[in-house]
Coordinates of C-alpha atoms in Angstrom, one line a residue:
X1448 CA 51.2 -39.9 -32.0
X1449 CA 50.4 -36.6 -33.6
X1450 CA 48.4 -34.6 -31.9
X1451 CA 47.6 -32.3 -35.2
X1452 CA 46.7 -35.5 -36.7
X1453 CA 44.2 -36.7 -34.3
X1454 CA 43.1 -33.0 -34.0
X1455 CA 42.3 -33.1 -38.2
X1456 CA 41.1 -36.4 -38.4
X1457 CA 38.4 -35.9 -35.7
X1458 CA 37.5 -32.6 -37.3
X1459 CA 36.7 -34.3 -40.3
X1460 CA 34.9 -37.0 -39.3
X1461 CA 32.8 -34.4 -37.1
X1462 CA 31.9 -32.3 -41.0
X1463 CA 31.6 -35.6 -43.0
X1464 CA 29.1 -36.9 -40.2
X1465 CA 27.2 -33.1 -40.6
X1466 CA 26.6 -33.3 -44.1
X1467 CA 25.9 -37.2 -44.4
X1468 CA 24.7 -38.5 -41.6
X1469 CA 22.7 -35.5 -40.5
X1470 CA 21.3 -35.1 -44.2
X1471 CA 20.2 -38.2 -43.8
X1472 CA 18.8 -37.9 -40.4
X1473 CA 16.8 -34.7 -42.0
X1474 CA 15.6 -36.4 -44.7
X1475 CA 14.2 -39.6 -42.1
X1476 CA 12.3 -37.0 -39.8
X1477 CA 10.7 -35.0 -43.1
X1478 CA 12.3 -31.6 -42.2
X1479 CA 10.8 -28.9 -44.1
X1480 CA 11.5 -25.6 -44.0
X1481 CA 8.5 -24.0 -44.5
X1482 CA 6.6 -25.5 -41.5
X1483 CA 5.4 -23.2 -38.9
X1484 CA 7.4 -23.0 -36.0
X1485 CA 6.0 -23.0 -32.5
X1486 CA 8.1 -19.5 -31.7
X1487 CA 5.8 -17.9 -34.2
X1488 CA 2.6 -20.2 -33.7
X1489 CA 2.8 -19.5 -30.1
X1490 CA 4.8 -16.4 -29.7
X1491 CA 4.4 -14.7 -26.1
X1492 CA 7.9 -12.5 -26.0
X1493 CA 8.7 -14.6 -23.1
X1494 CA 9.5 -18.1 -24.0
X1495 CA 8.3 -18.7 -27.5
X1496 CA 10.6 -15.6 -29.5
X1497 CA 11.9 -16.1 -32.9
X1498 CA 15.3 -16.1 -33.2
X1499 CA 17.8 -15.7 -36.5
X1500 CA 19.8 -19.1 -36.9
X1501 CA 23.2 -17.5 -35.6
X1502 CA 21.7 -15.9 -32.6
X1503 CA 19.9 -18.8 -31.7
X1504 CA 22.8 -21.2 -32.5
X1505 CA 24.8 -18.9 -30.4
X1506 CA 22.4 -19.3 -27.4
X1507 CA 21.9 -22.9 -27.7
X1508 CA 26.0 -23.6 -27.9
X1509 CA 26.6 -21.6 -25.3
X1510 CA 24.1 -23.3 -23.1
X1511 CA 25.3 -26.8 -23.8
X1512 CA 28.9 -26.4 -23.8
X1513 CA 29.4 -25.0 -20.5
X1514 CA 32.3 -26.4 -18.8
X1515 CA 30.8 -30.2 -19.3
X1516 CA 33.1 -31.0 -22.3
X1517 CA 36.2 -29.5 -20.7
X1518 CA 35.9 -31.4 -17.7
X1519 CA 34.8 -34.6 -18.3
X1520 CA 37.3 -35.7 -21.3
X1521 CA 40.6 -34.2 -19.0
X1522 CA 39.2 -36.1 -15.8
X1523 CA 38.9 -39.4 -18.1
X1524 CA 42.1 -38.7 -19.6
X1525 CA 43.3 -41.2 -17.0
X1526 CA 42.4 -44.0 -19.1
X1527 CA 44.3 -43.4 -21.9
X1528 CA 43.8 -40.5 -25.3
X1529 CA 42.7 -43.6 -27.2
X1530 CA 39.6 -44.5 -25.6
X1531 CA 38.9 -40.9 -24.8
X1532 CA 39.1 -40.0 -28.5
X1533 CA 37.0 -43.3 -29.7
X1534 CA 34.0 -42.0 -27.2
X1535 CA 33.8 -38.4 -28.6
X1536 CA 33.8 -39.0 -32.2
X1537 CA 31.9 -42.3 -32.2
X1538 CA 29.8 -41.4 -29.6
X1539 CA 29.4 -37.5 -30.6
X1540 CA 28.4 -38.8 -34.6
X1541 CA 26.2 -41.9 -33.8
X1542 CA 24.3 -40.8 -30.3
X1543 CA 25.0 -37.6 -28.7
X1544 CA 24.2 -35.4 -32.2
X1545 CA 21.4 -37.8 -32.9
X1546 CA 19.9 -37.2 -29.1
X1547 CA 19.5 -33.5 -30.1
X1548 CA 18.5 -33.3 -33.2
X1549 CA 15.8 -36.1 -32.6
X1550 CA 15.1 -33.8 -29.2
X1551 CA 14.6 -30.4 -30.6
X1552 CA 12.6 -32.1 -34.2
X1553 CA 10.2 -33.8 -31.8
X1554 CA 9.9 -30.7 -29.4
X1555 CA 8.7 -28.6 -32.5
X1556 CA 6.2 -31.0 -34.0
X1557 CA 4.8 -30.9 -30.5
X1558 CA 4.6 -27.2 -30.5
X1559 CA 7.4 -26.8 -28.2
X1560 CA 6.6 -28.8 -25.3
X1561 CA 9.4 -30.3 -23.4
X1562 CA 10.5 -33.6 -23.3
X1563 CA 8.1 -34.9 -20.8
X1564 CA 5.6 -33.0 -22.8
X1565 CA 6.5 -35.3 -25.6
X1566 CA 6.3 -38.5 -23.3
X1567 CA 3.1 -37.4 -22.0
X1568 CA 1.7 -37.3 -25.9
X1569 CA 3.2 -41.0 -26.8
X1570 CA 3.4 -42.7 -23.6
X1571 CA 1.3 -41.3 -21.2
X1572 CA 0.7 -39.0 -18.1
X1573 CA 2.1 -41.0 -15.5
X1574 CA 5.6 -41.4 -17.4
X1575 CA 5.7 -37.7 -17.9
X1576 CA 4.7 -37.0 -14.2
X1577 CA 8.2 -39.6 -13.6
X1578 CA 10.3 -37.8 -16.4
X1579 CA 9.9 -34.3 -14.8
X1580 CA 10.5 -36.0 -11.2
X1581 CA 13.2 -37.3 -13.1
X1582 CA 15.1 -34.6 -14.7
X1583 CA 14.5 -31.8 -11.8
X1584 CA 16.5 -34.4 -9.9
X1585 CA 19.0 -34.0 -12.7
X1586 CA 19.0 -30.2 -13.0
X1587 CA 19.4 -29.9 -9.4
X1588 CA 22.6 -32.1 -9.4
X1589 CA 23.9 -30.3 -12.8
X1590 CA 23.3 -26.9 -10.8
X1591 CA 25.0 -28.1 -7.6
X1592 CA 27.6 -29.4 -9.4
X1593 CA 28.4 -26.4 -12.1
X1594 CA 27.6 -23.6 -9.3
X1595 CA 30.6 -25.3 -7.3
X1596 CA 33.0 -25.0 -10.7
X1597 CA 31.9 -21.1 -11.2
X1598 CA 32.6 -20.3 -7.9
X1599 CA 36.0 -22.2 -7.8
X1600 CA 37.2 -20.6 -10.7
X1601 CA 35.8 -17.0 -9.9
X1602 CA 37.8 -17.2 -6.5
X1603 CA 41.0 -18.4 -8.4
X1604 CA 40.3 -16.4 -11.1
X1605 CA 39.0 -13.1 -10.0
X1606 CA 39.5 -11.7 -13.1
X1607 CA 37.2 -13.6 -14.7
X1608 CA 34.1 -13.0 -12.2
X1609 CA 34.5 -9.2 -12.6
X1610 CA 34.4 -10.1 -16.6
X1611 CA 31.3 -12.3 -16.3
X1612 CA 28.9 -9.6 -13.8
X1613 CA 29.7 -6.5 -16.5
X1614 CA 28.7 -9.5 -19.3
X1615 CA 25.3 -9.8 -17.8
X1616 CA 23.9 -5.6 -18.3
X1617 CA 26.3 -5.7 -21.4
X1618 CA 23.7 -8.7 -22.9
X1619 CA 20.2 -6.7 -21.4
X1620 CA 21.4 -3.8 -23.3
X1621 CA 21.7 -5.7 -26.5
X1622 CA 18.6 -7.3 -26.2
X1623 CA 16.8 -4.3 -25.4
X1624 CA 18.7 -2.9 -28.8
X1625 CA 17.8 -6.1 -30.9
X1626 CA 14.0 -6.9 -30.1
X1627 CA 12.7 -3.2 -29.0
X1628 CA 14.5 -1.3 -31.2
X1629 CA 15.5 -3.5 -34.0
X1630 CA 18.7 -2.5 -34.5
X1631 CA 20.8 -4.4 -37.2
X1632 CA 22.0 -7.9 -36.1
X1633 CA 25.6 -7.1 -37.8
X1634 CA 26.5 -3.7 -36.5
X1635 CA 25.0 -4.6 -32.7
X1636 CA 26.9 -8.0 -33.1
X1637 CA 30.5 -6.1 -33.9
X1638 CA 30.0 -3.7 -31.1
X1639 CA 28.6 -6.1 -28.9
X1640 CA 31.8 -8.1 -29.1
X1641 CA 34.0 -4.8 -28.8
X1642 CA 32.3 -4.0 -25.1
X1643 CA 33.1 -7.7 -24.4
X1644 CA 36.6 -7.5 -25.1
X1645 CA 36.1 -4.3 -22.8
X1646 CA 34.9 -6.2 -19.9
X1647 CA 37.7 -8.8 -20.1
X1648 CA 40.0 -6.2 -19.9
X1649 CA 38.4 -4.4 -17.0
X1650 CA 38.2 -7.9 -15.2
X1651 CA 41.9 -8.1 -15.7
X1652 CA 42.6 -4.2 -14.5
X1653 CA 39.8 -4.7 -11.7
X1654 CA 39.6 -8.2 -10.4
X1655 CA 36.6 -8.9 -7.3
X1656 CA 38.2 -11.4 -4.8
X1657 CA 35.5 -13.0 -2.7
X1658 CA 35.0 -16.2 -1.2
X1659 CA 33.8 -19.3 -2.3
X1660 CA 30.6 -19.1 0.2
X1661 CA 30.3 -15.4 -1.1
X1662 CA 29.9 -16.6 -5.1
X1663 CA 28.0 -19.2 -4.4
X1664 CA 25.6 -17.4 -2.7
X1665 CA 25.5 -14.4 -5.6
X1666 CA 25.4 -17.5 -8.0
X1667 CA 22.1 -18.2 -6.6
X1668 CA 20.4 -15.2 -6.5
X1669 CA 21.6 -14.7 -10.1
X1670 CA 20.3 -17.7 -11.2
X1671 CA 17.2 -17.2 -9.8
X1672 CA 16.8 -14.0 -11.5
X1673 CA 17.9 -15.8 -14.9
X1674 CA 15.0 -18.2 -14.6
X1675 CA 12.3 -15.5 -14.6
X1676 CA 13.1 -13.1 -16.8
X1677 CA 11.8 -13.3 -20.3
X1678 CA 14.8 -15.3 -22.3
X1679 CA 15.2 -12.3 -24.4
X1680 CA 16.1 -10.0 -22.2
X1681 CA 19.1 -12.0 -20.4
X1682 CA 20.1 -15.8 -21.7
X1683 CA 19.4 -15.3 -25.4
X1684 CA 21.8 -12.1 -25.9
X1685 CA 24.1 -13.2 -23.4
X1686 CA 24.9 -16.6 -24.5
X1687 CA 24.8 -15.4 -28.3
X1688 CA 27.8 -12.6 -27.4
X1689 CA 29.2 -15.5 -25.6
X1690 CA 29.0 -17.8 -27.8
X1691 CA 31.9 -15.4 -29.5
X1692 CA 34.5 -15.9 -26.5
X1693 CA 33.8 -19.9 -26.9
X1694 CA 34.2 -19.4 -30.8
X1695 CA 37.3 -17.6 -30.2
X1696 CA 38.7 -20.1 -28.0
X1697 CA 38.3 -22.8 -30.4
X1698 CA 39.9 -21.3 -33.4
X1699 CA 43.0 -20.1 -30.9
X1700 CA 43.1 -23.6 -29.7
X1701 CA 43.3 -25.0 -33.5
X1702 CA 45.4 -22.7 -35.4
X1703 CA 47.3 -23.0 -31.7
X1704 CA 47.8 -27.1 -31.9
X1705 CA 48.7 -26.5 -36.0
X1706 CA 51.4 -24.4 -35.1
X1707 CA 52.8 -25.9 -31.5
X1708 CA 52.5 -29.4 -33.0
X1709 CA 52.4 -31.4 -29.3
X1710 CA 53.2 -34.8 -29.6
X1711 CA 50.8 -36.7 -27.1
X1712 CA 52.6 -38.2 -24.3
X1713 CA 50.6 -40.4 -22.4
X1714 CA 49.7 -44.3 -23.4
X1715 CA 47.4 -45.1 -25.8
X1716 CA 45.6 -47.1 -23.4
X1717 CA 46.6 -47.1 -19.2
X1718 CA 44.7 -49.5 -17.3
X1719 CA 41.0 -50.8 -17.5
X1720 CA 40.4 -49.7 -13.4
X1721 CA 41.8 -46.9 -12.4
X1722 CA 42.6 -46.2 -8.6
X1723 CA 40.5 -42.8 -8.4
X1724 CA 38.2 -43.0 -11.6
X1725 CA 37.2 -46.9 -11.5
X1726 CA 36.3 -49.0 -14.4
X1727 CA 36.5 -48.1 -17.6
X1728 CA 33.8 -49.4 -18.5
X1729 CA 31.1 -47.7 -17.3
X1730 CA 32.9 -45.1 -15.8
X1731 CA 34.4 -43.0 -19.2
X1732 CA 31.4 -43.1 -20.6
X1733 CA 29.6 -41.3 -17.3
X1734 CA 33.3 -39.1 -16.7
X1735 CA 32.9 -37.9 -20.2
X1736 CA 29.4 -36.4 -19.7
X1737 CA 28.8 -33.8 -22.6
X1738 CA 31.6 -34.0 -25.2
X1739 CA 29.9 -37.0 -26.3
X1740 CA 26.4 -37.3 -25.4
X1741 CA 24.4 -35.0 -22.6
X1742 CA 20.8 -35.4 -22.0
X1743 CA 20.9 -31.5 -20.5
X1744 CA 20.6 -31.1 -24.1
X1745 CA 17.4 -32.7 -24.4
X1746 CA 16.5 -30.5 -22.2
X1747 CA 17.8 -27.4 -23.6
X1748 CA 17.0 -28.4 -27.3
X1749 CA 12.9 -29.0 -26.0
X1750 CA 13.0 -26.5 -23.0
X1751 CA 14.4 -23.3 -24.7
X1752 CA 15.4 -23.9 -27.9
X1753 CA 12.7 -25.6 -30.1
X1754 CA 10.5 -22.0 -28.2
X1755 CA 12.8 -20.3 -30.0
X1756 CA 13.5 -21.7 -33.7
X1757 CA 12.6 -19.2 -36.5
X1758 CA 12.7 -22.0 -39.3
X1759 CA 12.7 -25.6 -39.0
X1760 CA 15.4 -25.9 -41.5
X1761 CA 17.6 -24.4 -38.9
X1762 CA 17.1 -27.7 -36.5
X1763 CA 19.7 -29.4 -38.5
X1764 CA 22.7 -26.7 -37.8
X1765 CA 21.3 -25.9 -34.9
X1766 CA 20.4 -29.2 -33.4
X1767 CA 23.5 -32.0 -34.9
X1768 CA 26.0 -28.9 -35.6
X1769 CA 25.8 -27.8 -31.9
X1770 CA 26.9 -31.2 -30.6
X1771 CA 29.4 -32.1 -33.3
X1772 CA 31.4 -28.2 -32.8
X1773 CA 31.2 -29.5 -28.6
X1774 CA 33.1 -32.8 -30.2
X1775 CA 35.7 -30.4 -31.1
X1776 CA 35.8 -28.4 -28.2
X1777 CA 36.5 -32.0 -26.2
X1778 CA 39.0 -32.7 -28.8
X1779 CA 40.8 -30.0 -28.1
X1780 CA 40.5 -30.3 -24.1
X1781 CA 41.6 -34.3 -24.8
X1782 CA 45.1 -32.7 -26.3
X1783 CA 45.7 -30.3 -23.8
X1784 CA 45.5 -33.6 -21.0
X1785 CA 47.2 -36.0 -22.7
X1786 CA 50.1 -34.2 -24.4
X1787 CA 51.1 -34.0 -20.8
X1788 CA 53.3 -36.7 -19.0
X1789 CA 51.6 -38.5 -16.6
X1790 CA 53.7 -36.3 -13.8
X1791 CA 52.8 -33.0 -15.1
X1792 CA 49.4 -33.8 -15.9
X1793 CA 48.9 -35.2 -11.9
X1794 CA 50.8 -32.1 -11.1
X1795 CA 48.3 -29.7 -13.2
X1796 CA 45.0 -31.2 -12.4
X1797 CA 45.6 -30.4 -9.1
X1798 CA 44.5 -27.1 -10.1
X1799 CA 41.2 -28.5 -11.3
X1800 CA 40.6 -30.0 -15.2
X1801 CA 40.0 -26.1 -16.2
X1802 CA 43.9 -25.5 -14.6
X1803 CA 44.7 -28.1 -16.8
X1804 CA 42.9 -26.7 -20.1
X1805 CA 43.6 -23.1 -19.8
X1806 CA 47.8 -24.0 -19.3
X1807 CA 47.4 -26.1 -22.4
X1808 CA 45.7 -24.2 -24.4
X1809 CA 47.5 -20.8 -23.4
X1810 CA 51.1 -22.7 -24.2
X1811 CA 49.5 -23.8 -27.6
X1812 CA 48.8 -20.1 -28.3
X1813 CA 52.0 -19.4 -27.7
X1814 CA 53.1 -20.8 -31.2
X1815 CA 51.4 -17.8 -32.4
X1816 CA 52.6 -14.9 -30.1
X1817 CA 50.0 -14.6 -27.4
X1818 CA 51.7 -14.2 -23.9
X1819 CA 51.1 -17.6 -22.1
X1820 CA 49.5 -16.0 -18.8
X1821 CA 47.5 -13.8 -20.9
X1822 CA 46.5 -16.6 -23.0
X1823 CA 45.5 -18.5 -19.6
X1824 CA 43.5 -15.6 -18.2
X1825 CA 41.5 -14.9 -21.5
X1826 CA 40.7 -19.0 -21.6
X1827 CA 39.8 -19.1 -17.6
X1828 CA 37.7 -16.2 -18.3
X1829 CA 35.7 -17.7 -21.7
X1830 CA 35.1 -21.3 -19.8
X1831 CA 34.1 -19.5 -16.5
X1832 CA 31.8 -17.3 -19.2
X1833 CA 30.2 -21.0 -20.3
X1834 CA 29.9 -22.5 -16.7
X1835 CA 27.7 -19.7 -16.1
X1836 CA 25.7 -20.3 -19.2
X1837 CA 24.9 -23.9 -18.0
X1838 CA 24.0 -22.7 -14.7
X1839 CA 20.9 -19.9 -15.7
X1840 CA 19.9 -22.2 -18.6
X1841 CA 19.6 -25.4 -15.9
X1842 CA 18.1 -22.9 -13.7
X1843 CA 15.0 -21.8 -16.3
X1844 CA 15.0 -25.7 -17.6
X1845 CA 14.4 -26.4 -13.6
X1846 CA 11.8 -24.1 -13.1
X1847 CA 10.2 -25.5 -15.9
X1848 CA 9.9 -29.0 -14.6
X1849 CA 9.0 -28.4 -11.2
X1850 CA 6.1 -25.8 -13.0
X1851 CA 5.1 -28.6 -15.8
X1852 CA 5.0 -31.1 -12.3
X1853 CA 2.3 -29.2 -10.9
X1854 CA 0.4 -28.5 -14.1
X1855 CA -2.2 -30.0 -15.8
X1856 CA -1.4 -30.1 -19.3
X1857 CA -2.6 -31.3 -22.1
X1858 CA -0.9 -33.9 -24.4
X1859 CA -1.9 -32.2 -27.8
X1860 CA -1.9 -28.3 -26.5
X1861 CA 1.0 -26.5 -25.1
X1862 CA -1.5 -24.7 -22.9
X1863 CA -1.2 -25.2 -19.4
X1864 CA -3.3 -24.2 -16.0
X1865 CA -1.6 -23.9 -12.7
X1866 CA -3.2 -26.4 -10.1
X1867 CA -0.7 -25.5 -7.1
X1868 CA 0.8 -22.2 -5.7
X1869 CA 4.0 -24.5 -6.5
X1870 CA 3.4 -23.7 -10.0
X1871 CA 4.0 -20.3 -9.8
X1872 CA 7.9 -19.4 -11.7
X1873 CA 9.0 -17.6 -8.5
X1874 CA 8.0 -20.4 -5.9
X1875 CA 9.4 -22.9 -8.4
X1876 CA 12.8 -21.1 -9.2
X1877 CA 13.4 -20.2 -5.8
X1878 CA 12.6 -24.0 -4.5
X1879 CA 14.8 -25.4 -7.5
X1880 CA 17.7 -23.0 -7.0
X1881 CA 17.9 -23.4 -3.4
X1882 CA 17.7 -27.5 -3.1
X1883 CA 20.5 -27.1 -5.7
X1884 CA 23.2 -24.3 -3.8
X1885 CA 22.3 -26.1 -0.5
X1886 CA 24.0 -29.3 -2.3
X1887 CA 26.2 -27.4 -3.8
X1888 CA 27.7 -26.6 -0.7
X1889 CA 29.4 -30.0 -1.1
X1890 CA 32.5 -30.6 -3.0
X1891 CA 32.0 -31.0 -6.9
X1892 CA 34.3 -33.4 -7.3
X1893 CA 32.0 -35.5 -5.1
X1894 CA 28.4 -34.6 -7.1
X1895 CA 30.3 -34.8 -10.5
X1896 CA 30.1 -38.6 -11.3
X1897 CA 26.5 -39.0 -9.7
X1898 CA 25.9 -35.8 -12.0
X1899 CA 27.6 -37.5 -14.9
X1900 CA 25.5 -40.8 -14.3
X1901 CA 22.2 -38.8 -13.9
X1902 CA 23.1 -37.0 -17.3
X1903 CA 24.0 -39.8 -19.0
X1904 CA 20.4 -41.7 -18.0
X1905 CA 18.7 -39.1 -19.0
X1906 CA 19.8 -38.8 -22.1
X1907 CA 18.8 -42.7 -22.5
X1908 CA 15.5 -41.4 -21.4
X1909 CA 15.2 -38.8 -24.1
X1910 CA 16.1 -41.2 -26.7
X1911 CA 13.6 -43.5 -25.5
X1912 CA 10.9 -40.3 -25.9
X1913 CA 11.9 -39.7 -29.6
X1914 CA 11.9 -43.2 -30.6
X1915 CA 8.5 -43.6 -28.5
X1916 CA 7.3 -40.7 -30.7
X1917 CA 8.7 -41.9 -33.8
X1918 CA 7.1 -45.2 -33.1
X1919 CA 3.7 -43.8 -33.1
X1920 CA 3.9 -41.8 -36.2
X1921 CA 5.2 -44.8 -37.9
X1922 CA 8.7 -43.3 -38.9
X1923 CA 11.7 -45.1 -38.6
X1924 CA 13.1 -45.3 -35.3
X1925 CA 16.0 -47.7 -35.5
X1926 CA 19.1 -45.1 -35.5
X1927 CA 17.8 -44.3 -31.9
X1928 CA 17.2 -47.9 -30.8
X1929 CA 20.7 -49.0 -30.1
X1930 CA 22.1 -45.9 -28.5
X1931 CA 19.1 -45.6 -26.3
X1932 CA 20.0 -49.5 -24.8
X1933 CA 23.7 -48.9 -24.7
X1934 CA 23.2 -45.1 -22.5
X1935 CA 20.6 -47.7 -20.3
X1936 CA 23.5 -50.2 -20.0
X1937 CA 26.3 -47.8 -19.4
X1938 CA 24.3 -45.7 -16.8
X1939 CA 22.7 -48.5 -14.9
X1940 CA 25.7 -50.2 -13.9
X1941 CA 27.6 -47.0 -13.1
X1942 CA 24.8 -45.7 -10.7
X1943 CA 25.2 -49.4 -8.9
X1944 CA 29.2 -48.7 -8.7
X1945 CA 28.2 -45.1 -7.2
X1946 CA 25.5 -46.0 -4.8
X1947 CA 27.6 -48.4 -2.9
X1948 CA 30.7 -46.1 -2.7
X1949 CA 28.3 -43.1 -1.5
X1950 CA 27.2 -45.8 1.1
X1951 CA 30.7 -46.8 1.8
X1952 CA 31.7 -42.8 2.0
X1953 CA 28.6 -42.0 4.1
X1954 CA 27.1 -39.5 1.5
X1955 CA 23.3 -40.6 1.9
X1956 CA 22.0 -37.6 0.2
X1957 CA 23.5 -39.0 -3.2
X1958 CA 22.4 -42.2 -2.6
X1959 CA 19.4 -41.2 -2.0
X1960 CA 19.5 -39.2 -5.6
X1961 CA 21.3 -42.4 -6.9
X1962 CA 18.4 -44.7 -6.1
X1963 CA 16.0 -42.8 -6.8
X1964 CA 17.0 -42.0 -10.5
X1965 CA 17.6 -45.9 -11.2
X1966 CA 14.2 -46.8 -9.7
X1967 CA 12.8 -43.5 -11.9
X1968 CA 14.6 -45.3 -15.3
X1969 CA 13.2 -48.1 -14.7
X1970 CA 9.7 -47.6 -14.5
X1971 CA 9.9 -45.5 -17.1
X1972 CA 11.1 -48.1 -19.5
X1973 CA 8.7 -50.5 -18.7
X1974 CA 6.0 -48.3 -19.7
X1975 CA 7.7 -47.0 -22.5
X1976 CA 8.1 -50.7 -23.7
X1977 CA 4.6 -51.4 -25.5
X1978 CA 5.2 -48.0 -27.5
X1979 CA 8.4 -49.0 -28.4
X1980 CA 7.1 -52.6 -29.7
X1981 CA 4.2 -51.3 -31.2
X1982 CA 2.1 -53.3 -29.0
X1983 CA 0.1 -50.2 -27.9
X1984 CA -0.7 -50.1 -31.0
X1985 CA -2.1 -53.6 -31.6
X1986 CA -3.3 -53.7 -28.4
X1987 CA -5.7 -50.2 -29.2
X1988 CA -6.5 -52.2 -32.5

């Protein structure tokens, strides 16, 4: 098999979907382009900031790419390239680009209130008080989990941790330049990305070797910091100029796979359980946790991003174009697996699944000229870059469901008032941050498939909110139906597989996590149900 030729034929499904299927999609939810947007209805130059379609496309990318679809589709790699491949296209087209457009349309029309804003508006407060139980739970395992893969790769990559701490006052200063001074997006934008070619360099001249214990406890205090500062000062510049590494490393890694033409090498298909991984069925579609479908997005697309949309128009690019471009980015991390033998793919993920995508990619680029260790480093450097991305954006996301927990808010008005000190954004950053570093203290490789499972549920649950919503407004709702039961089906049974071996591996603070999300999904479905069959409706009648 060709891997050009599953490279192109993915691609295209991934542009034909985009103008199709999303049209469509836009046409079903009555997009219009001249709505008001809650970043202007609402603006408060900390949250709710209009931003210009790149910049906020930039941002939102960057936030939900992260290392999520590098990882999962070389770990699941072990079942074979063809059911790999099936999951992010099919998946990616029909669910995971639907989940966040659907997310970030219905944040807007509730003027930018999260997802368990949105629950609390079509189901009711007790759901929503669940949902934001529910996904701090999952930020605190997505933070755990990503804070161990940052710190990993800064201490085997040094180079790349000195690049990513100049990244951070190189973004404040273009921030500063963009929305206090007003400087012009283009010129900023090309001298922006010079000084960030600058700091790579000067992470490879002067590399900064600590230990894992070390980062992690930086990470923290970073994150913390990235939570509470007003997004335009930090996470909106910094993911945008980010976004440029991650855009970079796409194009390298296609024009790369043109030229090098691998052939893939491993089966089709291995085995339906795997000694290490499980079952494929559930277990690829949990392993796989963002290059097909993530509910972080939901969270990102409500949380941050629907705060910060200048046009609605832009929800379509922003919201199904972000998703499908991650496709391609797990396409590309697919090849660089399973063009491997099954011995030098063992031999490489050894290193960790990033080992495994920076080699490939790097000896792709070398069809092109670009030295292969070179090619490595720069590719180590723009996924750590990403990693770190996810972490402050599931930071800020946390703080905001442990704050919207202790609020009273109101189901029509974004307004809240603060009932407990724990509502205040330092106690609940600093609470959310530390819960999360104390677990990340654990291996990832342990949090990752109780991460992936928590993901994947909540994603169901997010679906469940937009078709709720849809429901009430009397839109169709149907596209959302079936993916919503099949993320329920898929993550249900996997968090059953993963309970009992935590039990059987004595890790009760996972099954404790474990349980309590299943119990959490649950209850929220059954009193999601009437909305969904329109008996609320009959019964208010």
């Amino acid at each position: 098999m060709s891997g050009v030729m599953l490279m192109l034929v993915s691609f295209l499904l991934f542009l034909l979907a985009y103008i199709f299927y999303g049209g469509w999609l836009a046409k079903q939810w009555g997009i219009d382009p001249q709505a008001k947007t809650p970043a202007h209805e609402l603006y408060d130059g900390i949250d709710y900031v209009p931003a210009k379609a790149p910049v906020l496309l930039g941002h939102h990318f960057a936030s939900i790419a992260g290392a999520g679809p590098i990882n999962g589709p070389i770990l699941a790699a072990v079942f074979g390239w063809l059911p790999v491949t099936l999951w992010i296209v099919i998946g990616n087209i029909f669910i995971g680009a639907v989940h966040d457009f659907g997310s970030l349309v219905a944040s807007i029309r509730h003027k930018g209130l999260s997802i368990g804003g949105i629950i609390d508006a079509n189901v009711g407060r007790a759901a929503k008080r669940l949902f934001l139980l529910f996904s701090w739970l999952t930020l605190v395992l997505i933070i755990a989990a990503f804070a161990n893969i940052v710190a990993d790769t800064f201490v085997s990559t040094p180079e790349a941790a000195t690049a990513s701490l100049l990244f951070i006052p190189l973004a404040m200063v273009f921030g500063f330049a963009i929305y206090r001074r007003n400087a012009p997006l283009i010129v900023s934008t090309v001298v922006g990305v010079a000084l960030l070619a600058l700091c790579i360099w000067l992470g490879v001249v002067f590399p900064l070797k600590l230990s894992k214990q070390a980062w992690l406890i930086i990470l923290s205090l970073y994150i913390v910091v990235a939570a509470i500062l007003p997004v335009w000062m930090l996470l909106q510049p910094r993911d945008y100029l980010n976004s440029f590494l991650l855009y970079a490393m796409i194009l390298g890694g296609f024009i790369g796979v043109l030229l090098y033409h691998p052939r893939i090498a491993m089966p089709a298909v291995t085995a339906f359980k795997h000694p290490t991984q499980g079952y494929l069925f559930p277990m690829l579609f949990i392993t796989i946790a963002c290059g097909a479908i993530s509910g972080f997005h939901s969270l990102v697309a409500s949380g941050t991003t629907a705060k910060q949309i200048d046009k609605e128009g832009d929800a379509k690019v922003i919201g199904y174009g972000g998703m499908l471009i991650e496709g391609a980015l797990a396409i590309l991390a697919t090849l660089t697996a399973v063009y491997l033998t099954s011995d030098g793919y063992a031999e490489l993920l050894k290193g960790g699944p990033v080992n495994v995508f920076s080699t490939g990619l790097a000896t792709f680029m070398t069809s092109f000229g670009v030295d292969a260790t070179m090619g490595k480093t720069f590719t180590a450097l723009a996924v750590s870059a990403f990693a770190l991305t996810t972490l402050d954006t599931a930071g800020r996301l946390g703080r905001f469901a442990f704050q919207e927990f202790f609020q009273e808010t109101s189901a029509t008005e974004s307004s809240t008032s603060g009932t407990s000190i724990l509502s205040n954004r330092y106690v609940a950053s600093v609470i959310t941050i530390g819960v999360s570093i104390y677990l990340a203290f654990t291996s990832w490789g342990l949090i990752w498939p109780m991460f992936g499972s928590a993901n994947q549920l909540l994603a169901g649950v997010a679906l469940l909110a937009v078709a709720a919503w849809l429901a009430n407004k009397g839109m169709n709702n149907k596209m959302l139906i079936a993916p919503m039961i099949f993320m329920f089906v898929v993550t249900l049974t996997a968090l059953v597989f993963l309970i009992k071996s935590n039990i059987a591996k004595g890790n009760y603070i996972l099954v404790f996590f474990g349980v309590l999300l299943f119990i959490l999904a649950i209850i929220l479905i059954a009193l999601s149900y009437n909305v969904l069959t329109g008996k609320k409706k009959e019964q208010q009648a």
